[in-house]
Tab-separated table of C-alpha atoms in Angstrom:
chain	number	residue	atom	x	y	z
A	24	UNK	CA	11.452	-1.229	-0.686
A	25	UNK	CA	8.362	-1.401	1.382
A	26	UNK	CA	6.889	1.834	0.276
A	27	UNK	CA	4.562	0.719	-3.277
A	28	UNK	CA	4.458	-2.599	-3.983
A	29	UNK	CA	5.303	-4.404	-0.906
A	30	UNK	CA	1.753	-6.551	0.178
A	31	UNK	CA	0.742	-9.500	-0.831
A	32	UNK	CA	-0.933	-7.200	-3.999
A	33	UNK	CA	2.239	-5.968	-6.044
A	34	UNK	CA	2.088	-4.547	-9.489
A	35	UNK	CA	-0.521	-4.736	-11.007
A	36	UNK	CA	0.379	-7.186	-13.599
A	37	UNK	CA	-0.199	-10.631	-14.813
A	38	UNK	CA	-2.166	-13.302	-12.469
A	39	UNK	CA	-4.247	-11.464	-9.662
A	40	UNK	CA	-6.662	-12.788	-7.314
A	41	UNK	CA	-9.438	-11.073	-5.084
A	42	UNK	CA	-10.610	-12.964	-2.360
A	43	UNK	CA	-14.039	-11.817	-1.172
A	44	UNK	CA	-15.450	-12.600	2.491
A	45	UNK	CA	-18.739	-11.184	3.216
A	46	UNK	CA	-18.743	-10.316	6.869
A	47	UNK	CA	-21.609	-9.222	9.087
A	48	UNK	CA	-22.648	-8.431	12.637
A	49	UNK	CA	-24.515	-11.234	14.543
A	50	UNK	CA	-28.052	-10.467	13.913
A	51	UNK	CA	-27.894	-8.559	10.443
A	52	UNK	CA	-26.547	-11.742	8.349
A	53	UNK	CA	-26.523	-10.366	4.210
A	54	UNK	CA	-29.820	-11.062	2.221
A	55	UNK	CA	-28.547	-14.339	-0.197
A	56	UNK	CA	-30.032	-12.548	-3.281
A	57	UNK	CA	-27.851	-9.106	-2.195
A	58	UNK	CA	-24.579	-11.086	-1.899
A	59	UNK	CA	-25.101	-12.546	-4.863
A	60	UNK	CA	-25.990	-9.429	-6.841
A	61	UNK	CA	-22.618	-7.669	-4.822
A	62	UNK	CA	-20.633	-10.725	-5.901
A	63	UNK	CA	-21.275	-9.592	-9.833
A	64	UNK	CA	-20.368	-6.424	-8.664
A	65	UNK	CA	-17.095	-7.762	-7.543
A	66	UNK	CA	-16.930	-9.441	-11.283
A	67	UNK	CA	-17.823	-6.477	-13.296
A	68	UNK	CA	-15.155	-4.272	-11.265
A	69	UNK	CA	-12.072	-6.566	-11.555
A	70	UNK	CA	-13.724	-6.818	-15.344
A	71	UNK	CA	-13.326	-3.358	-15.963
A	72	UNK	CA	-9.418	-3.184	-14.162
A	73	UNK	CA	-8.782	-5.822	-16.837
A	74	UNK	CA	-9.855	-3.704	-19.725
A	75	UNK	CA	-8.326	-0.635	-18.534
A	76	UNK	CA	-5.099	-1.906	-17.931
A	77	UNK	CA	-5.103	-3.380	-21.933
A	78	UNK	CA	-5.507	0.282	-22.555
A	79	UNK	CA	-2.007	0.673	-21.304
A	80	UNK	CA	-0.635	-2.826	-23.511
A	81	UNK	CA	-0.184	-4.485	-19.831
A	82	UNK	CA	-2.045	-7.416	-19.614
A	83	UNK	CA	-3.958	-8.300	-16.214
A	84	UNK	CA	-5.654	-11.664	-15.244
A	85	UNK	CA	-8.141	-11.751	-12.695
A	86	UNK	CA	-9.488	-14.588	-10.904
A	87	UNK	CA	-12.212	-13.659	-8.564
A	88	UNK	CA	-12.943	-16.317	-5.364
A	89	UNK	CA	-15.497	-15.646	-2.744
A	90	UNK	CA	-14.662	-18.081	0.170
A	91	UNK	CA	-18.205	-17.719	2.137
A	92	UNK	CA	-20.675	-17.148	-0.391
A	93	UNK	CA	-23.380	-19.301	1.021
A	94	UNK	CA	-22.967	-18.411	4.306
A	95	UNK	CA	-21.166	-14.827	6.429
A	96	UNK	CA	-18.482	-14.812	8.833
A	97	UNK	CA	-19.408	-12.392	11.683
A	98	UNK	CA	-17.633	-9.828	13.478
A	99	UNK	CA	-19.073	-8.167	17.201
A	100	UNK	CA	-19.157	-4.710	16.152
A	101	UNK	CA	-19.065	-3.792	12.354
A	102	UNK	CA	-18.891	-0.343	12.945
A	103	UNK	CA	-15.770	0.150	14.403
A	104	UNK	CA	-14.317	-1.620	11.389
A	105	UNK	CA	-11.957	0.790	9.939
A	106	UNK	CA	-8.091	1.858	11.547
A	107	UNK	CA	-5.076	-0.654	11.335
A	108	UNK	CA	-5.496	-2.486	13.979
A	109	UNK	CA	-8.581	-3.078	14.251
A	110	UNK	CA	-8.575	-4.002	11.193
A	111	UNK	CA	-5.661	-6.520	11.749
A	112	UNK	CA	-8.616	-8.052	14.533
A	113	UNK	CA	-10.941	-8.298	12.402
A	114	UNK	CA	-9.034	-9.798	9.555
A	115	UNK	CA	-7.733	-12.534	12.139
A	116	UNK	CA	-11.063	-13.221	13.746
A	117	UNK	CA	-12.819	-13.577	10.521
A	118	UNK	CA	-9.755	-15.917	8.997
A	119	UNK	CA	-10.546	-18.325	11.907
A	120	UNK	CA	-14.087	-18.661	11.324
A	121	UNK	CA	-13.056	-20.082	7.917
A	122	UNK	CA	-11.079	-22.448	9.738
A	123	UNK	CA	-7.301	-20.917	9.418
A	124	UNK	CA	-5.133	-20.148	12.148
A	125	UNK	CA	-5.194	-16.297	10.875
A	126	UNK	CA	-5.207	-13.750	8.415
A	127	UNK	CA	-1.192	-14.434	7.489
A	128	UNK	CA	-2.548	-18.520	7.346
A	129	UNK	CA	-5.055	-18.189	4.950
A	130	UNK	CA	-3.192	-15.610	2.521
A	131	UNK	CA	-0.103	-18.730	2.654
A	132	UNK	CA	-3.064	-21.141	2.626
A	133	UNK	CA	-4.103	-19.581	-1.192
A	134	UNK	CA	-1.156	-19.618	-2.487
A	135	UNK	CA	-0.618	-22.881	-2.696
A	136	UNK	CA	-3.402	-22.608	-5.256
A	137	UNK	CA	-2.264	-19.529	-6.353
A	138	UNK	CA	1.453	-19.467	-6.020
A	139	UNK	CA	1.991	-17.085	-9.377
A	140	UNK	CA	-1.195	-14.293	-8.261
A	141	UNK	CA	-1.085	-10.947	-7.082
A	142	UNK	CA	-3.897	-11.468	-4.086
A	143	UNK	CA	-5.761	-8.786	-2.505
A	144	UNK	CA	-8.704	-9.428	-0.016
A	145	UNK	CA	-11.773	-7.472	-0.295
A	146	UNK	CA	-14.045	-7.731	3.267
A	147	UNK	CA	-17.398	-6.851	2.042
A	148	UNK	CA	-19.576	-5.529	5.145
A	149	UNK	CA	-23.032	-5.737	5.436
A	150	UNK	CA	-22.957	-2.010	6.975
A	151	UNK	CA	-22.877	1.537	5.332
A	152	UNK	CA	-19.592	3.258	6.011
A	153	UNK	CA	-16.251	5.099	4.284
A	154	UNK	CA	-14.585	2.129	2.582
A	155	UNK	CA	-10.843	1.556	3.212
A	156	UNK	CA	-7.418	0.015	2.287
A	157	UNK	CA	-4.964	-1.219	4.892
A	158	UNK	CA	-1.384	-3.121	4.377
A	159	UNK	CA	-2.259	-5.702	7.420
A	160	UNK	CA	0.804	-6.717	9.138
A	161	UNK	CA	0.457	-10.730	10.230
A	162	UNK	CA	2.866	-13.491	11.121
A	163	UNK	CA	6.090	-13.500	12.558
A	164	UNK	CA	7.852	-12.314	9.603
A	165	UNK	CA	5.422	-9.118	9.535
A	166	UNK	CA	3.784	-10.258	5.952
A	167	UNK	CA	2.190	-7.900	4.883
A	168	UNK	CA	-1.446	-8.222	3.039
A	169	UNK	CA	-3.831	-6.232	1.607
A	170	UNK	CA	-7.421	-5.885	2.757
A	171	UNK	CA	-10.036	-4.276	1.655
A	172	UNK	CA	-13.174	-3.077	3.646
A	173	UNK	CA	-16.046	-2.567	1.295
A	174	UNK	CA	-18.965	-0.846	3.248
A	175	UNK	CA	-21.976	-0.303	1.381
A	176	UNK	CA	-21.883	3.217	0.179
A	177	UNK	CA	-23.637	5.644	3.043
A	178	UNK	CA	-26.967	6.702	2.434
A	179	UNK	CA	-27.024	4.668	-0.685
A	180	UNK	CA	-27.645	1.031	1.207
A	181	UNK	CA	-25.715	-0.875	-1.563
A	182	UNK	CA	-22.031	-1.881	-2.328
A	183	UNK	CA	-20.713	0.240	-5.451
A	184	UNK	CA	-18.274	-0.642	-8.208
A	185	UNK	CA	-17.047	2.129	-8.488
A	186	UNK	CA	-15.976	1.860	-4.776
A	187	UNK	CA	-14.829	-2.285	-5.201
A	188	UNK	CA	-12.785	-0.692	-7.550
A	189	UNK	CA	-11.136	1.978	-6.203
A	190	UNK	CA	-9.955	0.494	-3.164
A	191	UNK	CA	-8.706	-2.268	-5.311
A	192	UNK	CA	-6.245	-0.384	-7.224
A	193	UNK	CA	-5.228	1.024	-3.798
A	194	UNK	CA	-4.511	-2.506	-2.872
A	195	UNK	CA	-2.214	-2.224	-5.978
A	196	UNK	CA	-0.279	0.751	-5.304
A	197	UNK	CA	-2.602	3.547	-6.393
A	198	UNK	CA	-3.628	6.738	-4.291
A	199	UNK	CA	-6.433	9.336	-3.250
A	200	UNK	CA	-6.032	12.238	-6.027
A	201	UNK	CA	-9.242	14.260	-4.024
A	202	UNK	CA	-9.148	16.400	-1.715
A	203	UNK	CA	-8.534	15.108	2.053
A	204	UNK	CA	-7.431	18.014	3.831
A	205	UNK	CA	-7.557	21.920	4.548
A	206	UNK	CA	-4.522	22.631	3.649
A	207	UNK	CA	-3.989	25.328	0.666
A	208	UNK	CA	-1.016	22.984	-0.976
A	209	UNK	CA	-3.366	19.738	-1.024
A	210	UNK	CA	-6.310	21.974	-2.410
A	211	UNK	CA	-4.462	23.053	-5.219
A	212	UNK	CA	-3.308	19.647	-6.144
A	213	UNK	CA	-6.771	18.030	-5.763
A	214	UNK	CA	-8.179	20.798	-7.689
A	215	UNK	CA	-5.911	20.431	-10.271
A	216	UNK	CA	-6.247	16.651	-10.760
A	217	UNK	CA	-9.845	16.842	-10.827
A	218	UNK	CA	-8.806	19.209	-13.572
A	219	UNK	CA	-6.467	16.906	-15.800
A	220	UNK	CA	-8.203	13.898	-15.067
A	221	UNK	CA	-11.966	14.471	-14.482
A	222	UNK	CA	-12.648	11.063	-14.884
A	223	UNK	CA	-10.225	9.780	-12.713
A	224	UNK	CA	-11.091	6.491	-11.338
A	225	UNK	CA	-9.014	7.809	-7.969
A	226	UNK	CA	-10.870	10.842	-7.676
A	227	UNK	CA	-14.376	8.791	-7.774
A	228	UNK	CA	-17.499	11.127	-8.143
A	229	UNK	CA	-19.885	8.454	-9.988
A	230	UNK	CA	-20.990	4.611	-10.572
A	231	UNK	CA	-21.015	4.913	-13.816
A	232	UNK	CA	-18.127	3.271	-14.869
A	233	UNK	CA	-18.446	3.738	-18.600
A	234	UNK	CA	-17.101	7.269	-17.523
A	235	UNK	CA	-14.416	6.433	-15.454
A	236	UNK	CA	-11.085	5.711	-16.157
A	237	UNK	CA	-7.689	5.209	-15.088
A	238	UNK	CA	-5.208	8.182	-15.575
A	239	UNK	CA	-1.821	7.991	-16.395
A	240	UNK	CA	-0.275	9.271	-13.221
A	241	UNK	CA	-2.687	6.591	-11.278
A	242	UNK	CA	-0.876	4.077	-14.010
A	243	UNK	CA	2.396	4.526	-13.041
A	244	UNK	CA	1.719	3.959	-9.594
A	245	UNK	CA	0.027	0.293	-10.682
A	246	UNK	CA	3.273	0.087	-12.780
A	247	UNK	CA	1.427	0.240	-16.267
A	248	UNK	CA	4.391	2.331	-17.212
A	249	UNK	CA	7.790	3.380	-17.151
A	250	UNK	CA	7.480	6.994	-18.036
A	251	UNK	CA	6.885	9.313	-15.077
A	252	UNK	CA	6.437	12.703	-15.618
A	253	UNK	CA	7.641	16.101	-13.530
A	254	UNK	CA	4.536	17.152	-13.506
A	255	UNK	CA	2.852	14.388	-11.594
A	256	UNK	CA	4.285	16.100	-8.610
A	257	UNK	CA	1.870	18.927	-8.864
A	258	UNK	CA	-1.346	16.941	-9.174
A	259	UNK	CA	-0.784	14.655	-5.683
A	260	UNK	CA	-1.145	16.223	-1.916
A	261	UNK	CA	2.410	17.145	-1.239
A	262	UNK	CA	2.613	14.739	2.006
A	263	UNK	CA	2.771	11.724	-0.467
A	264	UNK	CA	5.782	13.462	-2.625
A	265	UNK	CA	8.227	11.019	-0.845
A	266	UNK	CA	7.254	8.003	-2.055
A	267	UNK	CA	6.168	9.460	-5.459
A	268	UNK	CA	9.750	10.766	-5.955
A	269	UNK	CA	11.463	7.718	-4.821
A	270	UNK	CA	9.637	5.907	-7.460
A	271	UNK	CA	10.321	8.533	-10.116
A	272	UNK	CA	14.030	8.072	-9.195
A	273	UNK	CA	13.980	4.098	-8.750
A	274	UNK	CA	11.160	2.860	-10.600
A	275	UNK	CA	13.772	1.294	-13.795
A	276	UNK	CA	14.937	-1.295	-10.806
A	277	UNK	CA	11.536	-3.088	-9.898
A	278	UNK	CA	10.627	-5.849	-11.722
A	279	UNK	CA	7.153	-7.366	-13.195
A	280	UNK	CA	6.300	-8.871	-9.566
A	281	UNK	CA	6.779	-5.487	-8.230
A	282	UNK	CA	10.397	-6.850	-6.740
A	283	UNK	CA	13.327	-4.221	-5.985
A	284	UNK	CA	15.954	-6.127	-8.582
A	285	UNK	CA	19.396	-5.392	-6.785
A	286	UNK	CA	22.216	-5.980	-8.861
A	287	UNK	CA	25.178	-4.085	-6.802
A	288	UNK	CA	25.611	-2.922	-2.962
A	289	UNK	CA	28.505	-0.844	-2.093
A	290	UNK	CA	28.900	-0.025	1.405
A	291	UNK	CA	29.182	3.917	2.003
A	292	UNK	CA	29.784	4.139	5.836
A	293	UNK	CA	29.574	1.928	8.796
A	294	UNK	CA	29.104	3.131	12.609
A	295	UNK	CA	29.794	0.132	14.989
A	296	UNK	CA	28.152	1.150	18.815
A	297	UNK	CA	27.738	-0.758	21.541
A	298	UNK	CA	24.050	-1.767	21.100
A	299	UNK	CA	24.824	-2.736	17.349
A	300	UNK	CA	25.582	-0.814	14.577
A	301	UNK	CA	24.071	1.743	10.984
A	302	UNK	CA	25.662	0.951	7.891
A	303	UNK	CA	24.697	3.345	4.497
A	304	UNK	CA	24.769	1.283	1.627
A	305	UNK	CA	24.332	2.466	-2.074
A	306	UNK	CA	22.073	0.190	-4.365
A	307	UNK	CA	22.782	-0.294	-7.974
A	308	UNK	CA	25.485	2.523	-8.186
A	309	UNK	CA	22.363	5.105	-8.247
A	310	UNK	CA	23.286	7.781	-6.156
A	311	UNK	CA	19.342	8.498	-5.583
A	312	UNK	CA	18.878	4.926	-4.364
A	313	UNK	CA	20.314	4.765	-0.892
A	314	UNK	CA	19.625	2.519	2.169
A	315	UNK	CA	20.354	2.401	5.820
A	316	UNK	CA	20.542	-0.515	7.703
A	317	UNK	CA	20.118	-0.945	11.467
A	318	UNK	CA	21.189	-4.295	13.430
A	319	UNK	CA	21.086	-5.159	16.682
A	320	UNK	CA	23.632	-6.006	18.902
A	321	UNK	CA	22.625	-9.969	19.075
A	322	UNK	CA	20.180	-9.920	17.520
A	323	UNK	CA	19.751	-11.268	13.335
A	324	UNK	CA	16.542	-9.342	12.752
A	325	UNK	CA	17.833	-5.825	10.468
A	326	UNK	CA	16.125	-2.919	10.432
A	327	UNK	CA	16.015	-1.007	7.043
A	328	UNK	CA	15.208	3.325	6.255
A	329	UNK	CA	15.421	4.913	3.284
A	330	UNK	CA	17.197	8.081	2.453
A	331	UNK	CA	15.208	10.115	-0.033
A	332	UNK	CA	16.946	13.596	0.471
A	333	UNK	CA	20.410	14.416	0.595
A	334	UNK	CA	19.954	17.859	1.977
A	335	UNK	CA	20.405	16.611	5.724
A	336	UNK	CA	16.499	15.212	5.745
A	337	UNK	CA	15.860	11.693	5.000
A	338	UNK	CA	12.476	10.059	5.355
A	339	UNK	CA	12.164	6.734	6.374
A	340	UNK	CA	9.284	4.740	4.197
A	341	UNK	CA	7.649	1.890	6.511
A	342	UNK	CA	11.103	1.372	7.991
A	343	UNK	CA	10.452	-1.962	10.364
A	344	UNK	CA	10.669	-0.179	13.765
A	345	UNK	CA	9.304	0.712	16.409
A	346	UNK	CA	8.858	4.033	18.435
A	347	UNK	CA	12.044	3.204	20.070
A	348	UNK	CA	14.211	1.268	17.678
A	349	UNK	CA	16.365	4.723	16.322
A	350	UNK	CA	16.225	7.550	18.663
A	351	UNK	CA	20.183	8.249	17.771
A	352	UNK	CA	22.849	7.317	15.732
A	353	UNK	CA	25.755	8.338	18.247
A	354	UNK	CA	28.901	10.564	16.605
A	355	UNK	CA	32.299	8.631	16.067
A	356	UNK	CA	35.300	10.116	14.799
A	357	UNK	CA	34.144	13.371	14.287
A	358	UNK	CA	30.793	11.265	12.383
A	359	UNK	CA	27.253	12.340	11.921
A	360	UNK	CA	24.270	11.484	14.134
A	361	UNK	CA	20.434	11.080	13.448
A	362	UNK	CA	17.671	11.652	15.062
A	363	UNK	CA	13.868	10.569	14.171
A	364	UNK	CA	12.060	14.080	15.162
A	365	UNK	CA	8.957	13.196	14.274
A	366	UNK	CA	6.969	9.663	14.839
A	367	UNK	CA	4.146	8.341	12.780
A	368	UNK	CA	2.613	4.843	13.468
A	369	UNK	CA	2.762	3.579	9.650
A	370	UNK	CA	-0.742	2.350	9.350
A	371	UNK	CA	-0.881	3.131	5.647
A	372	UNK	CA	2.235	2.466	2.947
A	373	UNK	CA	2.645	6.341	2.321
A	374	UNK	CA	3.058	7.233	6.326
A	375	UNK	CA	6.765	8.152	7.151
A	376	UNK	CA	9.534	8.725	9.527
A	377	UNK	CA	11.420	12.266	8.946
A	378	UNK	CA	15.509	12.107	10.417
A	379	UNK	CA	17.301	15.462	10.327
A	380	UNK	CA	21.055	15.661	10.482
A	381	UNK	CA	21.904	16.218	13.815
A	382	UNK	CA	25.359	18.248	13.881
């Protein structure tokens, strides 16, 4: 299930590691006495995810590791740090100034130090910008890791850590609970989590983190707790419903790691085509909990979507495709067919496919 906890940052649980890089443009290296005062920045804010999480009787262990902190690795233009991809660049160019082969490289590289820790990588820019999270596909087998950009805060000309921390926790599986949009249903559910939770650590109006806190909704997507309630639904922007109710409906089969435990498959229905073949499988005898898998003719590489409505919509969460991978699932014996009618290039883990039935 590649929808929560699927990076190289999983639950937020046990041993976790965040790997700091300071990066700069050539020209505008960081001030030694500024990266060092950032770096207890970094300290105080994993520090404080620590504390909040004993709140919640989970226990959290975090290792902090800066791999350049006498010198910067340098990037040509720092301000167009910011969308997937070029984020993907940047994570790979900046990887092979610390002598790895990439970004994927030096993730497998840590863990052989760190082979029981959560890791999430924060990029801390010597630039002022909107900080931001991104699942970074790298490597063959599209492992996936979680970077941070940390920008100092705009007009303020310092990193926050307030902000450290809040895209950490995104790294982790937590969301945006502010407003991001015009649209009257994602108003009324920012305005009403600023309500419940003014202190929300996800909503993010101060420094001062004395104030701030993590909510309980915010906890159960960082897997602090089993108890999700109905009316989480009304607090979050409704475009990130889908993965919030798949996790409602599922969360009892992940483990500590953050691992989709599968103790059953039964196989629902199988269409064999010419170019390969869909099979629907049911996971765990949970009628809520249902996969499709796609395979190419010839080819061992499987393609996975996963059906979150039964009402003739299903929305695929980061299903490993591509543009052109499921444009139909053709009709046999009187059979159904899909069709993906709308396209989104997953750049963050709550972007999705829809299918509709197709008659």
């Amino acid at each position: 299930m590649e929808t929560t906890w699927s990076g190289s940052a999983k639950k937020l649980t046990g041993n976790c590691l965040a790997v700091g890089i300071f990066v700069a443009q050539e020209g505008d290296e960081w001030d030694q006495n500024e990266k060092t005062e950032t770096w207890a920045k970094v300290e105080t804010a994993m520090g404080w995810i620590v504390k909040q999480a004993a709140e919640y009787e989970v226990e959290v262990n975090f290792e902090c590791l800066c791999l350049n902190p006498d010198s910067d690795a340098t990037i040509p233009d720092i301000e167009v740090v910011g969308s997937n991809s070029e984020n993907t660049e940047a994570a790979n160019h900046v990887a092979e100034q610390l002598g790895y082969e990439n970004a994927g490289n030096m993730v497998d590289r840590l863990r052989e130090d760190y082979s029981s820790h959560n890791i999430h990588i924060l990029f801390i820019l010597n630039s002022e910008n909107i900080a931001n999270h991104n699942d970074i596909n790298v490597g063959d087998d599209n492992q996936v890791i979680d970077v941070c950009m940390i920008h100092k805060e705009i007009n303020h000309g310092s990193v926050l850590v307030s902000t450290i921390t809040h895209e950490s926790l995104h790294a982790f599986g937590a969301i945006d609970l502010y407003q991001k949009g015009d649209d009257a249903p994602g108003i009324k559910a920012a305005k009403l989590a600023s309500k419940k939770f003014p202190n929300e650590i996800m909503i993010c109006e101060t420094d001062d983190m004395d104030v701030m806190e993590v909510s309980e909704l915010t906890a159960f997507y960082l897997g602090w707790h089993g108890d999700p309630k109905p009316w989480y639904r009304n607090l979050i922007d409704p475009y990130h419903l889908t993965v919030l109710n798949f996790l409602m409906n599922n969360h009892q089969y992940y483990n500590e790691e953050g691992d989709l435990i599968i103790s059953q498959e039964e196989e629902l229905l199988k269409y064999s085509y010419e170019e390969g073949e869909f099979v629907r499988i049911r996971l765990n005898e949970d009628d809520n909990l249902i996969l499709w898998r796609q395979t190419f003719s010839g080819s061992e590489e499987t393609y996975e979507f996963w059906e979150t409505d039964s009402e003739g919509e299903f929305h695929v969460l980061e299903g490993k495709t591509d543009e052109y991978a499921l444009l139909e699932m053709p009709k046999e014996n009187g059979g159904m067919s899909f069709t993906i009618n709308h396209f989104v290039e997953p750049t963050t883990r709550d972007e999705l496919y829809e299918m509709t039935l197709v008659e």
